[in-house]
């Protein structure tokens, strides 16, 4: 079938547009990718073309040799994905050497995959390994409240996890592993990919200080939903902080332990420290 007729492509387009509607993607901000299962690649193979030149990814991802990805384009606007998907997104193939890729569909008017391609692929490689191939979706955007939090809190996994968990009861259920924090780094290079993929061994959420949020999950819904939950908790945090009033009550460590028991979660003790008030 045609690429645009495939359900996974339509679902990817919808996810991008939902993110645009949430306000996470000013101009060309943000990027997303999906590691396409073999059967879905076969379903669109007749609409792919394999004459483009191989191009260096900018890093090595041997664990992704031969894999296909649906991915947003560099400099393309999320806002335009739904209006003109063929010009805004691409299907790429990773070469057997694990260090080159080629475009096999999309980016009709030219261009390349997102500037964060090395980071996306390095993180897909980690997630494929640690989830036994289950995780396929990576999503990055620039949500206002989460970014605002990175200016007023110490850039530590423990602090961000604990504050986000306290803001909304469902947060520890949605991201029981917690969140990792990457200090400010130059975007688009290999270095931010290396730092993020270290965190992705353990977490599904990485906060990029003064920049945005980076999430990985199994499905489009779960990835988007996790991103949404983190940003909503951040919004509550910023609203509370903006009042300048002291916090009079919150969820305590024993509350999280009780939640973990009833919801059958493992909440790492490193996040359940006693706070000084
Ligand atoms: O502009 O968000 O991190 C795309 C980005 C780079
Ligand atoms: Zn960004």
mmCIF file of C-alpha atoms and ligand atoms in Angstrom:
data_model
loop_
_atom_site.group_PDB
_atom_site.id
_atom_site.type_symbol
_atom_site.label_atom_id
_atom_site.label_comp_id
_atom_site.label_asym_id
_atom_site.label_seq_id
_atom_site.Cartn_x
_atom_site.Cartn_y
_atom_site.Cartn_z
ATOM 1 C CA UNK A 1 0.000 0.000 0.000
ATOM 2 C CA UNK A 2 0.942 3.662 -0.182
ATOM 3 C CA UNK A 3 2.931 4.916 2.812
ATOM 4 C CA UNK A 4 0.263 7.490 3.658
ATOM 5 C CA UNK A 5 -2.436 4.813 3.756
ATOM 6 C CA UNK A 6 -0.693 2.831 6.484
ATOM 7 C CA UNK A 7 -2.284 3.076 9.924
ATOM 8 C CA UNK A 8 1.055 3.541 11.694
ATOM 9 C CA UNK A 9 1.836 6.507 9.445
ATOM 10 C CA UNK A 10 -1.549 8.085 10.118
ATOM 11 C CA UNK A 11 -1.084 7.488 13.844
ATOM 12 C CA UNK A 12 2.365 9.137 13.715
ATOM 13 C CA UNK A 13 0.915 12.148 11.891
ATOM 14 C CA UNK A 14 -1.857 12.412 14.490
ATOM 15 C CA UNK A 15 0.676 12.270 17.314
ATOM 16 C CA UNK A 16 2.694 15.095 15.761
ATOM 17 C CA UNK A 17 -0.420 17.203 15.312
ATOM 18 C CA UNK A 18 -1.579 16.518 18.865
ATOM 19 C CA UNK A 19 1.813 17.799 20.080
ATOM 20 C CA UNK A 20 1.462 20.905 17.946
ATOM 21 C CA UNK A 21 -1.981 21.544 19.460
ATOM 22 C CA UNK A 22 -0.475 21.220 22.949
ATOM 23 C CA UNK A 23 2.004 24.022 22.171
ATOM 24 C CA UNK A 24 5.151 21.902 22.421
ATOM 25 C CA UNK A 25 6.462 22.700 18.927
ATOM 26 C CA UNK A 26 7.092 26.336 18.093
ATOM 27 C CA UNK A 27 8.514 26.756 14.574
ATOM 28 C CA UNK A 28 10.641 23.648 13.873
ATOM 29 C CA UNK A 29 10.928 22.696 17.543
ATOM 30 C CA UNK A 30 10.819 19.036 18.473
ATOM 31 C CA UNK A 31 11.168 15.752 16.603
ATOM 32 C CA UNK A 32 9.738 12.237 16.708
ATOM 33 C CA UNK A 33 10.624 8.786 15.424
ATOM 34 C CA UNK A 34 9.143 5.295 15.209
ATOM 35 C CA UNK A 35 11.081 2.045 14.715
ATOM 36 C CA UNK A 36 8.885 0.319 12.148
ATOM 37 C CA UNK A 37 8.127 -3.395 12.698
ATOM 38 C CA UNK A 38 9.084 -5.674 9.794
ATOM 39 C CA UNK A 39 5.492 -6.492 8.840
ATOM 40 C CA UNK A 40 4.679 -2.782 8.592
ATOM 41 C CA UNK A 41 7.773 -2.185 6.436
ATOM 42 C CA UNK A 42 6.606 -4.980 4.132
ATOM 43 C CA UNK A 43 3.123 -3.446 3.931
ATOM 44 C CA UNK A 44 4.548 -0.227 2.406
ATOM 45 C CA UNK A 45 7.639 -1.613 0.610
ATOM 46 C CA UNK A 46 6.061 -1.141 -2.856
ATOM 47 C CA UNK A 47 5.928 2.628 -2.207
ATOM 48 C CA UNK A 48 9.574 2.930 -1.054
ATOM 49 C CA UNK A 49 12.477 3.773 -3.343
ATOM 50 C CA UNK A 50 15.989 2.613 -2.705
ATOM 51 C CA UNK A 51 18.058 4.888 -4.985
ATOM 52 C CA UNK A 52 19.058 7.581 -2.485
ATOM 53 C CA UNK A 53 22.705 7.710 -1.451
ATOM 54 C CA UNK A 54 23.814 6.396 1.911
ATOM 55 C CA UNK A 55 24.665 9.201 4.340
ATOM 56 C CA UNK A 56 26.583 9.013 7.636
ATOM 57 C CA UNK A 57 24.310 9.067 10.704
ATOM 58 C CA UNK A 58 27.047 10.757 12.747
ATOM 59 C CA UNK A 59 27.279 7.864 15.205
ATOM 60 C CA UNK A 60 27.313 4.066 15.198
ATOM 61 C CA UNK A 61 24.186 2.059 15.963
ATOM 62 C CA UNK A 62 25.044 -1.550 15.063
ATOM 63 C CA UNK A 63 22.039 -2.737 17.060
ATOM 64 C CA UNK A 64 19.772 -1.041 14.501
ATOM 65 C CA UNK A 65 21.358 -2.437 11.306
ATOM 66 C CA UNK A 66 18.680 -2.966 8.661
ATOM 67 C CA UNK A 67 15.921 -1.249 10.675
ATOM 68 C CA UNK A 68 13.482 1.274 9.161
ATOM 69 C CA UNK A 69 12.256 4.410 10.938
ATOM 70 C CA UNK A 70 9.497 6.907 10.386
ATOM 71 C CA UNK A 71 10.961 10.260 11.436
ATOM 72 C CA UNK A 72 10.331 14.000 11.299
ATOM 73 C CA UNK A 73 12.493 16.164 9.021
ATOM 74 C CA UNK A 74 15.157 18.663 10.021
ATOM 75 C CA UNK A 75 13.820 22.230 9.959
ATOM 76 C CA UNK A 76 10.273 20.976 9.313
ATOM 77 C CA UNK A 77 7.377 22.274 11.401
ATOM 78 C CA UNK A 78 5.166 19.871 13.419
ATOM 79 C CA UNK A 79 2.305 22.161 12.470
ATOM 80 C CA UNK A 80 2.802 21.156 8.826
ATOM 81 C CA UNK A 81 3.055 17.395 9.328
ATOM 82 C CA UNK A 82 -0.710 16.938 8.974
ATOM 83 C CA UNK A 83 -0.986 19.453 6.108
ATOM 84 C CA UNK A 84 1.843 18.033 4.015
ATOM 85 C CA UNK A 85 3.218 14.836 5.522
ATOM 86 C CA UNK A 86 5.197 13.842 2.448
ATOM 87 C CA UNK A 87 7.269 17.050 2.691
ATOM 88 C CA UNK A 88 7.629 16.993 6.487
ATOM 89 C CA UNK A 89 8.484 13.413 7.448
ATOM 90 C CA UNK A 90 10.503 10.522 6.032
ATOM 91 C CA UNK A 91 11.022 6.806 6.141
ATOM 92 C CA UNK A 92 14.713 5.991 6.512
ATOM 93 C CA UNK A 93 16.654 2.741 6.414
ATOM 94 C CA UNK A 94 19.734 2.109 8.577
ATOM 95 C CA UNK A 95 22.518 0.361 6.633
ATOM 96 C CA UNK A 96 23.936 -3.015 7.587
ATOM 97 C CA UNK A 97 27.127 -1.236 8.745
ATOM 98 C CA UNK A 98 25.066 0.555 11.445
ATOM 99 C CA UNK A 99 26.639 3.917 10.617
ATOM 100 C CA UNK A 100 24.857 5.104 7.446
ATOM 101 C CA UNK A 101 21.218 5.736 6.556
ATOM 102 C CA UNK A 102 19.252 6.540 3.423
ATOM 103 C CA UNK A 103 15.873 8.147 2.835
ATOM 104 C CA UNK A 104 13.466 5.689 1.188
ATOM 105 C CA UNK A 105 10.297 7.813 1.277
ATOM 106 C CA UNK A 106 9.229 11.382 2.044
ATOM 107 C CA UNK A 107 10.980 14.752 2.429
ATOM 108 C CA UNK A 108 9.645 15.286 -1.108
ATOM 109 C CA UNK A 109 11.093 18.781 -1.482
ATOM 110 C CA UNK A 110 14.489 17.794 -0.110
ATOM 111 C CA UNK A 111 15.993 17.868 3.336
ATOM 112 C CA UNK A 112 17.201 15.395 5.879
ATOM 113 C CA UNK A 113 15.894 13.705 8.996
ATOM 114 C CA UNK A 114 15.790 15.674 12.265
ATOM 115 C CA UNK A 115 19.008 17.287 13.490
ATOM 116 C CA UNK A 116 18.588 15.020 16.529
ATOM 117 C CA UNK A 117 18.953 11.879 14.369
ATOM 118 C CA UNK A 118 22.054 10.600 16.214
ATOM 119 C CA UNK A 119 20.263 11.013 19.563
ATOM 120 C CA UNK A 120 17.081 9.344 18.345
ATOM 121 C CA UNK A 121 18.940 6.359 16.936
ATOM 122 C CA UNK A 122 21.316 5.932 19.892
ATOM 123 C CA UNK A 123 18.317 5.942 22.216
ATOM 124 C CA UNK A 124 16.338 3.537 20.021
ATOM 125 C CA UNK A 125 19.335 1.222 20.157
ATOM 126 C CA UNK A 126 19.350 1.290 23.971
ATOM 127 C CA UNK A 127 15.580 0.922 24.268
ATOM 128 C CA UNK A 128 15.431 -1.918 21.749
ATOM 129 C CA UNK A 129 18.015 -3.775 23.839
ATOM 130 C CA UNK A 130 16.634 -3.110 27.318
ATOM 131 C CA UNK A 131 12.964 -3.694 26.408
ATOM 132 C CA UNK A 132 13.511 -6.745 24.216
ATOM 133 C CA UNK A 133 12.407 -4.814 21.155
ATOM 134 C CA UNK A 134 9.155 -3.583 22.716
ATOM 135 C CA UNK A 135 9.900 0.169 22.715
ATOM 136 C CA UNK A 136 9.548 1.785 19.300
ATOM 137 C CA UNK A 137 8.582 5.444 19.814
ATOM 138 C CA UNK A 138 10.744 8.437 20.727
ATOM 139 C CA UNK A 139 9.321 11.925 21.117
ATOM 140 C CA UNK A 140 11.029 15.235 21.810
ATOM 141 C CA UNK A 141 9.411 18.651 22.296
ATOM 142 C CA UNK A 142 9.729 21.968 24.088
ATOM 143 C CA UNK A 143 7.031 22.073 26.813
ATOM 144 C CA UNK A 144 6.965 25.427 28.613
ATOM 145 C CA UNK A 145 6.490 24.433 32.241
ATOM 146 C CA UNK A 146 9.019 21.621 32.309
ATOM 147 C CA UNK A 147 11.595 23.928 30.747
ATOM 148 C CA UNK A 148 10.731 26.598 33.327
ATOM 149 C CA UNK A 149 11.363 24.104 36.158
ATOM 150 C CA UNK A 150 14.926 23.581 34.904
ATOM 151 C CA UNK A 151 15.752 27.200 35.822
ATOM 152 C CA UNK A 152 14.743 26.951 39.470
ATOM 153 C CA UNK A 153 15.569 23.430 40.631
ATOM 154 C CA UNK A 154 18.901 21.605 41.001
ATOM 155 C CA UNK A 155 19.447 19.529 37.828
ATOM 156 C CA UNK A 156 19.287 16.165 39.589
ATOM 157 C CA UNK A 157 17.245 13.059 38.752
ATOM 158 C CA UNK A 158 16.153 12.676 42.389
ATOM 159 C CA UNK A 159 14.875 16.244 42.689
ATOM 160 C CA UNK A 160 12.955 16.331 39.394
ATOM 161 C CA UNK A 161 11.447 12.887 39.896
ATOM 162 C CA UNK A 162 10.296 13.641 43.407
ATOM 163 C CA UNK A 163 8.801 17.057 42.570
ATOM 164 C CA UNK A 164 6.960 15.706 39.494
ATOM 165 C CA UNK A 165 5.656 12.689 41.423
ATOM 166 C CA UNK A 166 4.352 14.921 44.214
ATOM 167 C CA UNK A 167 2.439 17.174 41.822
ATOM 168 C CA UNK A 168 0.051 14.528 40.508
ATOM 169 C CA UNK A 169 -0.851 11.187 42.098
ATOM 170 C CA UNK A 170 -0.779 9.284 38.806
ATOM 171 C CA UNK A 171 2.776 10.352 37.953
ATOM 172 C CA UNK A 172 4.556 7.537 39.826
ATOM 173 C CA UNK A 173 2.212 5.100 38.096
ATOM 174 C CA UNK A 174 3.016 6.565 34.655
ATOM 175 C CA UNK A 175 6.784 6.873 35.190
ATOM 176 C CA UNK A 176 7.680 4.649 38.168
ATOM 177 C CA UNK A 177 11.352 4.525 37.055
ATOM 178 C CA UNK A 178 11.562 8.303 37.590
ATOM 179 C CA UNK A 179 13.076 10.853 35.224
ATOM 180 C CA UNK A 180 16.677 11.553 34.298
ATOM 181 C CA UNK A 181 18.101 15.043 33.877
ATOM 182 C CA UNK A 182 20.664 16.080 31.250
ATOM 183 C CA UNK A 183 22.445 19.382 31.989
ATOM 184 C CA UNK A 184 22.306 21.996 29.244
ATOM 185 C CA UNK A 185 24.164 20.740 26.175
ATOM 186 C CA UNK A 186 24.531 21.772 22.544
ATOM 187 C CA UNK A 187 21.571 20.180 20.743
ATOM 188 C CA UNK A 188 21.814 18.040 17.636
ATOM 189 C CA UNK A 189 25.193 16.450 18.228
ATOM 190 C CA UNK A 190 26.430 13.057 19.266
ATOM 191 C CA UNK A 191 27.298 14.218 22.807
ATOM 192 C CA UNK A 192 23.704 14.934 23.895
ATOM 193 C CA UNK A 193 22.768 11.563 22.410
ATOM 194 C CA UNK A 194 25.424 9.798 24.456
ATOM 195 C CA UNK A 195 24.328 11.468 27.708
ATOM 196 C CA UNK A 196 20.639 10.837 27.036
ATOM 197 C CA UNK A 197 21.164 7.212 26.095
ATOM 198 C CA UNK A 198 23.006 6.590 29.381
ATOM 199 C CA UNK A 199 19.833 7.749 31.163
ATOM 200 C CA UNK A 200 17.618 5.655 28.893
ATOM 201 C CA UNK A 201 19.211 2.486 30.272
ATOM 202 C CA UNK A 202 17.200 3.248 33.411
ATOM 203 C CA UNK A 203 14.477 5.799 32.605
ATOM 204 C CA UNK A 204 11.903 6.423 29.866
ATOM 205 C CA UNK A 205 11.922 10.190 30.405
ATOM 206 C CA UNK A 206 14.875 12.563 30.068
ATOM 207 C CA UNK A 207 14.671 16.245 30.928
ATOM 208 C CA UNK A 208 16.947 18.401 28.789
ATOM 209 C CA UNK A 209 17.754 21.442 30.928
ATOM 210 C CA UNK A 210 16.706 24.779 29.391
ATOM 211 C CA UNK A 211 15.638 22.910 26.255
ATOM 212 C CA UNK A 212 12.855 20.342 26.553
ATOM 213 C CA UNK A 213 11.718 16.799 27.173
ATOM 214 C CA UNK A 214 12.678 13.476 25.594
ATOM 215 C CA UNK A 215 10.478 10.362 26.050
ATOM 216 C CA UNK A 216 10.579 6.756 24.867
ATOM 217 C CA UNK A 217 7.818 4.170 24.978
ATOM 218 C CA UNK A 218 6.197 1.201 23.244
ATOM 219 C CA UNK A 219 3.230 2.875 21.511
ATOM 220 C CA UNK A 220 2.406 6.344 20.185
ATOM 221 C CA UNK A 221 -0.305 6.733 22.844
ATOM 222 C CA UNK A 222 1.951 5.725 25.724
ATOM 223 C CA UNK A 223 4.824 7.931 24.581
ATOM 224 C CA UNK A 224 2.609 10.965 24.025
ATOM 225 C CA UNK A 225 0.693 10.278 27.242
ATOM 226 C CA UNK A 226 3.876 10.129 29.292
ATOM 227 C CA UNK A 227 5.152 13.387 27.778
ATOM 228 C CA UNK A 228 1.758 14.963 28.497
ATOM 229 C CA UNK A 229 1.720 13.749 32.119
ATOM 230 C CA UNK A 230 5.235 15.078 32.793
ATOM 231 C CA UNK A 231 4.353 18.486 31.361
ATOM 232 C CA UNK A 232 1.061 18.635 33.263
ATOM 233 C CA UNK A 233 2.838 17.873 36.554
ATOM 234 C CA UNK A 234 5.385 20.560 35.643
ATOM 235 C CA UNK A 235 2.552 23.017 35.037
ATOM 236 C CA UNK A 236 1.139 22.319 38.499
ATOM 237 C CA UNK A 237 4.627 22.729 39.971
ATOM 238 C CA UNK A 238 5.104 26.091 38.267
ATOM 239 C CA UNK A 239 1.659 27.315 39.293
ATOM 240 C CA UNK A 240 2.321 26.377 42.917
ATOM 241 C CA UNK A 241 5.833 27.884 42.826
ATOM 242 C CA UNK A 242 4.474 31.065 41.217
ATOM 243 C CA UNK A 243 2.188 31.778 44.152
ATOM 244 C CA UNK A 244 5.265 32.203 46.331
ATOM 245 C CA UNK A 245 3.285 30.551 49.153
ATOM 246 C CA UNK A 246 4.784 27.763 51.263
ATOM 247 C CA UNK A 247 3.637 24.203 50.556
ATOM 248 C CA UNK A 248 1.368 23.177 53.462
ATOM 249 C CA UNK A 249 0.719 19.582 52.443
ATOM 250 C CA UNK A 250 1.977 17.131 49.838
ATOM 251 C CA UNK A 251 2.341 13.386 49.192
ATOM 252 C CA UNK A 252 4.823 11.934 51.694
ATOM 253 C CA UNK A 253 7.313 9.069 51.169
ATOM 254 C CA UNK A 254 5.042 6.663 53.076
ATOM 255 C CA UNK A 255 2.230 7.683 50.714
ATOM 256 C CA UNK A 256 4.352 6.701 47.716
ATOM 257 C CA UNK A 257 5.255 3.388 49.401
ATOM 258 C CA UNK A 258 1.543 2.664 49.983
ATOM 259 C CA UNK A 259 0.786 3.571 46.355
ATOM 260 C CA UNK A 260 3.565 1.276 45.162
ATOM 261 C CA UNK A 261 2.095 -1.601 47.174
ATOM 262 C CA UNK A 262 -1.470 -1.165 45.938
ATOM 263 C CA UNK A 263 -0.495 -0.490 42.324
ATOM 264 C CA UNK A 264 2.192 -3.182 42.295
ATOM 265 C CA UNK A 265 4.946 -0.710 41.372
ATOM 266 C CA UNK A 266 8.619 -0.622 42.153
ATOM 267 C CA UNK A 267 9.470 2.936 43.175
ATOM 268 C CA UNK A 268 13.232 3.272 43.733
ATOM 269 C CA UNK A 269 13.995 4.276 47.317
ATOM 270 C CA UNK A 270 16.488 6.890 46.082
ATOM 271 C CA UNK A 271 13.467 9.080 45.224
ATOM 272 C CA UNK A 272 11.750 8.618 48.606
ATOM 273 C CA UNK A 273 14.207 10.596 50.721
ATOM 274 C CA UNK A 274 13.084 12.666 53.695
ATOM 275 C CA UNK A 275 12.855 16.327 52.720
ATOM 276 C CA UNK A 276 14.053 19.119 54.958
ATOM 277 C CA UNK A 277 11.513 21.868 55.389
HETATM 278 O O1 LIG B 1 14.496 22.017 16.334
HETATM 279 O O2 LIG B 1 13.996 20.522 18.840
HETATM 280 O O3 LIG B 1 16.380 19.774 19.623
HETATM 281 C C1 LIG B 1 14.522 20.680 16.585
HETATM 282 C C2 LIG B 1 14.859 20.490 17.996
HETATM 283 C C3 LIG B 1 16.264 20.255 18.342
HETATM 284 ZN ZN1 LIG B 2 14.666 20.503 20.842
#
